[in-house]
CSV table of C-alpha atoms (C1' of nucleotides) in Angstrom, one decimal:
chain,number,residue,atom,x,y,z
A,1,MET,CA,-8.8,3.7,-6.4
A,2,ASP,CA,-5.4,2.0,-7.0
A,3,THR,CA,-3.6,5.3,-6.5
A,4,LEU,CA,-5.6,5.9,-3.3
A,5,LEU,CA,-4.8,2.4,-2.0
A,6,ARG,CA,-1.1,2.7,-2.8
A,7,THR,CA,-0.9,6.2,-1.3
A,8,VAL,CA,-2.4,5.1,2.0
A,9,GLY,CA,-0.5,1.8,1.9
A,10,GLU,CA,2.6,3.6,3.1
A,11,PRO,CA,2.5,3.8,6.9
A,12,ARG,CA,4.1,7.3,7.2
A,13,ARG,CA,1.6,8.8,4.7
A,14,CYS,CA,-1.2,7.2,6.7
A,15,GLU,CA,0.3,8.8,9.9
A,16,ILE,CA,0.5,12.2,8.1
A,17,ILE,CA,-3.2,12.0,7.3
A,18,ARG,CA,-3.9,11.3,10.9
A,19,LEU,CA,-1.8,14.3,11.9
A,20,VAL,CA,-3.5,16.8,9.7
A,21,TRP,CA,-7.0,15.3,10.0
A,22,SER,CA,-8.4,18.0,12.3
A,23,ASP,CA,-5.5,20.4,12.6
A,24,GLU,CA,-4.0,22.5,9.8
A,25,LEU,CA,-0.2,21.9,10.0
A,26,ALA,CA,2.8,23.4,8.3
A,27,ALA,CA,5.2,21.1,6.5
A,28,ALA,CA,7.9,21.6,9.2
A,29,GLU,CA,5.4,20.7,11.9
A,30,ILE,CA,4.5,17.5,10.1
A,31,ALA,CA,8.2,16.7,9.5
A,32,SER,CA,9.0,17.2,13.2
A,33,HIS,CA,6.8,14.1,14.0
A,34,PHE,CA,9.2,11.9,12.0
A,35,PRO,CA,12.6,12.4,13.6
A,36,ASP,CA,14.1,9.4,11.9
A,37,VAL,CA,13.8,10.7,8.3
A,38,THR,CA,14.8,14.0,6.7
A,39,ARG,CA,12.4,16.9,6.0
A,40,SER,CA,13.0,16.1,2.3
A,41,ALA,CA,11.5,12.7,2.6
A,42,ILE,CA,8.4,14.1,4.3
A,43,SER,CA,8.1,16.8,1.6
A,44,GLN,CA,8.0,14.1,-1.0
A,45,HIS,CA,5.3,12.2,0.9
A,46,LEU,CA,3.3,15.4,1.1
A,47,GLY,CA,3.7,15.7,-2.7
A,48,VAL,CA,2.3,12.2,-3.2
A,49,LEU,CA,-0.6,12.9,-0.8
A,50,ARG,CA,-1.3,16.2,-2.6
A,51,ARG,CA,-1.3,14.6,-6.1
A,52,SER,CA,-3.6,11.8,-4.8
A,53,GLY,CA,-6.0,14.6,-3.8
A,54,LEU,CA,-5.9,13.5,-0.1
A,55,LEU,CA,-4.3,16.7,1.1
A,56,ASN,CA,-5.1,20.4,0.5
A,57,GLU,CA,-2.4,23.0,0.5
A,58,ARG,CA,-2.8,26.6,1.6
A,59,ARG,CA,0.1,29.1,1.5
A,60,ASP,CA,0.7,31.6,4.3
A,61,GLY,CA,3.9,33.6,3.7
A,62,THR,CA,6.7,31.1,3.2
A,63,ARG,CA,4.8,28.4,5.0
A,64,ARG,CA,2.5,25.8,3.4
A,65,LEU,CA,-0.3,24.5,5.5
A,66,TYR,CA,-1.9,21.2,4.9
A,67,THR,CA,-5.3,19.8,5.7
A,68,VAL,CA,-7.0,16.5,4.8
A,69,ASN,CA,-9.5,16.3,2.0
A,70,GLN,CA,-11.9,14.1,3.9
A,71,GLY,CA,-14.0,13.6,0.8
A,72,GLU,CA,-11.2,11.8,-0.9
A,73,LEU,CA,-10.5,9.5,2.0
A,74,ALA,CA,-14.3,8.9,2.2
A,75,LYS,CA,-13.9,7.3,-1.2
A,76,LEU,CA,-11.5,4.8,0.3
A,77,LYS,CA,-13.9,4.2,3.2
A,78,ALA,CA,-16.7,3.6,0.7
A,79,PHE,CA,-14.5,1.2,-1.1
A,80,ILE,CA,-13.8,-0.8,2.0
A,81,ASP,CA,-17.5,-0.7,3.0
A,82,SER,CA,-18.5,-2.0,-0.5
A,83,PHE,CA,-16.9,-5.3,0.4
A,84,TRP,CA,-19.7,-5.9,2.9
A,85,THR,CA,-22.5,-4.2,0.9
A,86,THR,CA,-21.9,-6.2,-2.2
A,87,SER,CA,-22.2,-9.5,-0.3
A,88,LEU,CA,-25.5,-8.2,1.1
A,89,GLU,CA,-26.6,-7.4,-2.5
A,90,LYS,CA,-25.7,-10.9,-3.6
A,91,LEU,CA,-27.9,-12.3,-0.8
A,92,ARG,CA,-30.7,-9.9,-1.9
A,93,ASP,CA,-30.3,-11.0,-5.5
A,94,LEU,CA,-30.4,-14.6,-4.4
A,95,ALA,CA,-33.6,-14.0,-2.4
A,96,GLU,CA,-35.2,-12.2,-5.3
A,97,SER,CA,-34.4,-15.0,-7.8
A,98,SER,CA,-35.8,-17.6,-5.4
A,99,GLU,CA,-38.9,-15.4,-5.1
A,100,GLN,CA,-39.2,-15.6,-8.9
A,101,MET,CA,-38.7,-19.4,-8.7
A,102,LYS,CA,-41.7,-19.6,-6.4
A,103,GLY,CA,-43.8,-17.6,-8.8
A,104,HIS,CA,-43.0,-20.1,-11.5
A,105,GLU,CA,-43.7,-23.1,-9.4
B,1,MET,CA,-2.0,-2.3,11.1
B,2,ASP,CA,1.0,-1.4,8.9
B,3,THR,CA,1.1,-5.0,7.6
B,4,LEU,CA,-2.6,-4.9,6.9
B,5,LEU,CA,-2.2,-1.6,5.0
B,6,ARG,CA,0.7,-2.7,3.0
B,7,THR,CA,-1.0,-6.0,2.1
B,8,VAL,CA,-4.2,-4.3,0.8
B,9,GLY,CA,-2.1,-1.5,-0.8
B,10,GLU,CA,-1.3,-3.8,-3.6
B,11,PRO,CA,-4.2,-3.7,-6.2
B,12,ARG,CA,-4.0,-7.3,-7.2
B,13,ARG,CA,-4.3,-8.5,-3.6
B,14,CYS,CA,-7.2,-6.2,-3.1
B,15,GLU,CA,-8.9,-7.8,-6.2
B,16,ILE,CA,-8.2,-11.2,-4.8
B,17,ILE,CA,-10.0,-10.3,-1.6
B,18,ARG,CA,-12.9,-9.2,-3.6
B,19,LEU,CA,-12.9,-12.5,-5.6
B,20,VAL,CA,-13.0,-14.7,-2.5
B,21,TRP,CA,-15.2,-12.5,-0.4
B,22,SER,CA,-18.3,-14.5,-0.7
B,23,ASP,CA,-17.1,-17.5,-2.8
B,24,GLU,CA,-14.6,-20.1,-1.7
B,25,LEU,CA,-12.1,-20.4,-4.6
B,26,ALA,CA,-9.2,-22.6,-5.4
B,27,ALA,CA,-5.8,-21.1,-6.2
B,28,ALA,CA,-6.1,-21.9,-9.9
B,29,GLU,CA,-9.5,-20.3,-10.1
B,30,ILE,CA,-8.1,-17.1,-8.6
B,31,ALA,CA,-5.1,-17.1,-10.9
B,32,SER,CA,-7.3,-17.5,-13.9
B,33,HIS,CA,-8.7,-14.0,-13.2
B,34,PHE,CA,-5.2,-12.6,-13.8
B,35,PRO,CA,-4.2,-13.7,-17.3
B,36,ASP,CA,-1.3,-11.2,-17.4
B,37,VAL,CA,0.8,-12.7,-14.7
B,38,THR,CA,1.9,-16.3,-13.9
B,39,ARG,CA,0.2,-18.6,-11.4
B,40,SER,CA,3.3,-18.4,-9.3
B,41,ALA,CA,2.9,-14.6,-8.9
B,42,ILE,CA,-0.6,-15.1,-7.6
B,43,SER,CA,0.5,-18.0,-5.4
B,44,GLN,CA,2.9,-15.5,-3.7
B,45,HIS,CA,0.2,-12.9,-3.3
B,46,LEU,CA,-1.9,-15.6,-1.7
B,47,GLY,CA,0.9,-16.3,0.7
B,48,VAL,CA,1.1,-12.6,1.7
B,49,LEU,CA,-2.6,-12.5,2.2
B,50,ARG,CA,-2.5,-15.7,4.3
B,51,ARG,CA,0.3,-14.5,6.5
B,52,SER,CA,-1.5,-11.2,7.0
B,53,GLY,CA,-4.4,-13.2,8.3
B,54,LEU,CA,-6.7,-11.9,5.6
B,55,LEU,CA,-7.3,-15.2,3.9
B,56,ASN,CA,-8.2,-18.7,5.3
B,57,GLU,CA,-6.9,-21.8,3.6
B,58,ARG,CA,-8.7,-25.1,3.5
B,59,ARG,CA,-7.3,-28.2,1.7
B,60,ASP,CA,-9.4,-30.5,-0.5
B,61,GLY,CA,-7.3,-33.2,-2.0
B,62,THR,CA,-4.6,-31.4,-4.0
B,63,ARG,CA,-6.6,-28.2,-4.1
B,64,ARG,CA,-6.3,-25.3,-1.7
B,65,LEU,CA,-9.5,-23.3,-1.2
B,66,TYR,CA,-9.4,-19.8,0.0
B,67,THR,CA,-11.9,-17.6,1.8
B,68,VAL,CA,-11.7,-14.1,3.3
B,69,ASN,CA,-11.2,-13.6,7.0
B,70,GLN,CA,-13.7,-10.8,7.2
B,71,GLY,CA,-12.8,-10.1,10.8
B,72,GLU,CA,-9.3,-9.2,9.8
B,73,LEU,CA,-10.5,-6.8,7.1
B,74,ALA,CA,-12.9,-5.4,9.6
B,75,LYS,CA,-9.9,-4.2,11.5
B,76,LEU,CA,-8.9,-2.1,8.5
B,77,LYS,CA,-12.4,-0.8,8.2
B,78,ALA,CA,-12.4,0.2,11.8
B,79,PHE,CA,-9.1,1.9,11.3
B,80,ILE,CA,-10.4,4.0,8.5
B,81,ASP,CA,-13.6,4.7,10.4
B,82,SER,CA,-11.4,5.9,13.4
B,83,PHE,CA,-10.3,8.9,11.4
B,84,TRP,CA,-13.8,10.2,11.6
B,85,THR,CA,-14.7,9.1,15.1
B,86,THR,CA,-11.5,10.5,16.6
B,87,SER,CA,-12.3,13.9,15.2
B,88,LEU,CA,-15.8,13.6,16.8
B,89,GLU,CA,-14.2,12.7,20.1
B,90,LYS,CA,-12.0,15.8,19.8
B,91,LEU,CA,-15.1,17.9,19.4
B,92,ARG,CA,-16.7,16.2,22.4
B,93,ASP,CA,-13.7,16.8,24.5
B,94,LEU,CA,-13.7,20.4,23.4
B,95,ALA,CA,-17.4,20.7,24.4
B,96,GLU,CA,-16.7,19.1,27.8
B,97,SER,CA,-13.8,21.4,28.5
B,98,SER,CA,-15.9,24.5,27.6
B,99,GLU,CA,-18.6,23.2,30.0
B,100,GLN,CA,-16.0,23.1,32.7
B,101,MET,CA,-15.0,26.6,31.8
B,102,LYS,CA,-18.6,27.7,32.3
B,103,GLY,CA,-18.6,26.1,35.7
B,104,HIS,CA,-15.6,28.1,36.8
B,105,GLU,CA,-16.8,31.4,35.5
C,1,DT,C1',4.4,-48.1,-9.8
C,2,DA,C1',4.6,-44.2,-13.0
C,3,DC,C1',2.0,-40.2,-14.4
C,4,DT,C1',-0.7,-36.2,-13.7
C,5,DT,C1',-2.8,-32.5,-11.2
C,6,DG,C1',-2.6,-28.6,-8.2
C,7,DC,C1',-0.3,-26.2,-5.8
C,8,DG,C1',3.8,-23.8,-2.8
C,9,DT,C1',8.7,-22.5,-2.7
C,10,DA,C1',13.5,-21.1,-4.0
C,11,DA,C1',16.5,-18.4,-6.8
C,12,DG,C1',17.4,-14.8,-9.5
C,13,DT,C1',16.0,-10.3,-11.9
C,14,DA,C1',14.1,-5.8,-13.1
C,15,DG,C1',11.9,-2.0,-11.8
C,16,DC,C1',10.2,1.0,-8.6
C,17,DA,C1',9.8,3.7,-4.4
C,18,DA,C1',11.6,5.7,-0.3
C,19,DC,C1',15.4,7.8,1.1
C,20,DT,C1',19.6,11.4,1.6
C,21,DA,C1',22.2,15.3,0.0
C,22,DA,C1',22.5,19.2,-2.6
C,23,DC,C1',20.2,22.8,-4.8
C,24,DG,C1',16.5,26.2,-6.2
C,25,DT,C1',13.0,29.6,-4.9
C,26,DA,C1',9.5,32.6,-3.0
C,27,DA,C1',8.4,35.4,1.0
C,28,DT,C1',10.0,37.9,4.9
C,29,DC,C1',13.0,40.8,7.5
C,30,DA,C1',17.4,43.5,8.7
D,1,DT,C1',20.1,44.8,-0.8
D,2,DG,C1',21.7,40.8,1.6
D,3,DA,C1',20.4,37.2,4.8
D,4,DT,C1',17.1,34.0,6.6
D,5,DT,C1',13.1,31.1,6.7
D,6,DA,C1',10.3,27.6,5.0
D,7,DC,C1',9.6,25.1,1.7
D,8,DG,C1',9.7,22.1,-2.9
D,9,DT,C1',12.7,19.7,-6.4
D,10,DT,C1',16.4,17.2,-8.6
D,11,DA,C1',19.9,13.7,-8.8
D,12,DG,C1',21.6,9.7,-7.3
D,13,DT,C1',21.6,5.5,-4.2
D,14,DT,C1',19.8,1.6,-1.8
D,15,DG,C1',16.6,-1.6,-0.7
D,16,DC,C1',12.5,-3.7,-1.3
D,17,DT,C1',8.8,-6.1,-4.0
D,18,DA,C1',6.5,-8.0,-7.7
D,19,DC,C1',7.7,-10.9,-11.1
D,20,DT,C1',9.4,-15.2,-14.0
D,21,DT,C1',11.5,-19.6,-14.3
D,22,DA,C1',12.6,-23.8,-12.4
D,23,DC,C1',11.9,-27.0,-9.0
D,24,DG,C1',9.7,-29.8,-5.1
D,25,DC,C1',5.9,-32.2,-3.1
D,26,DA,C1',1.6,-34.2,-1.8
D,27,DA,C1',-2.7,-36.3,-3.5
D,28,DG,C1',-5.0,-38.5,-6.6
D,29,DT,C1',-5.3,-41.8,-11.1
D,30,DA,C1',-4.0,-45.5,-14.8
DNA sequence: TACTTGCGTAAGTAGCAACTAACGTAATCA
DNA sequence: TGATTACGTTAGTTGCTACTTACGCAAGTA
């Protein structure tokens, strides 16, 4: 989870995920969305995203096409969601223990 | 959103959020959960979290008590969720435009 | 008042991470 | 075969960031 957090914590990588969310894009197409940095920088970001499991790579001739592994990002989503659900569980546990208290009254 | 992402992208800060999610804790209590780093390091993390708007501070004597600003974290949750909803919207737009196509056939 | 507690802050450092420039490489095409 | 395209990778640099140490400061306490 730490790896996932760190990977998405970089704004450009987050933007890349958004770019290839529903469209399969080649590395150069992705890089063209970031005119302020070199293609090499984007290639390295793609490497980080790939190793984190957030991006899938498919080869087509000399091109490399990327898509999002939505399941991996879903883990992050579930992690964020868990902040809310755990507090609900705490409330439920509290309710249960007070029920037990009543039983012993 | 970049600030929010960067703030949460640091594992210790993420853990701090979890700690004070449902319990109001003093700085020293939070620091005691991280025996491997100094209290100062945690204090600086608390500063980052506070400036990002993720934590609320309340003073009680010499102590400073922290709680999570859940609304701010909800923004991050909404951002992550938006990855899925925007793709749904794209499908909806696609469906609408193909409806228009049918009308012009 | 002096001392202690509980904290933030400033200064300085070490390590990492994002970047550029240069190079290597597989696939394609002339 | 040589040239080109579309990439990744390596080496080296710079800047940031998480950290420690030292200090400052307000609020209690003897």
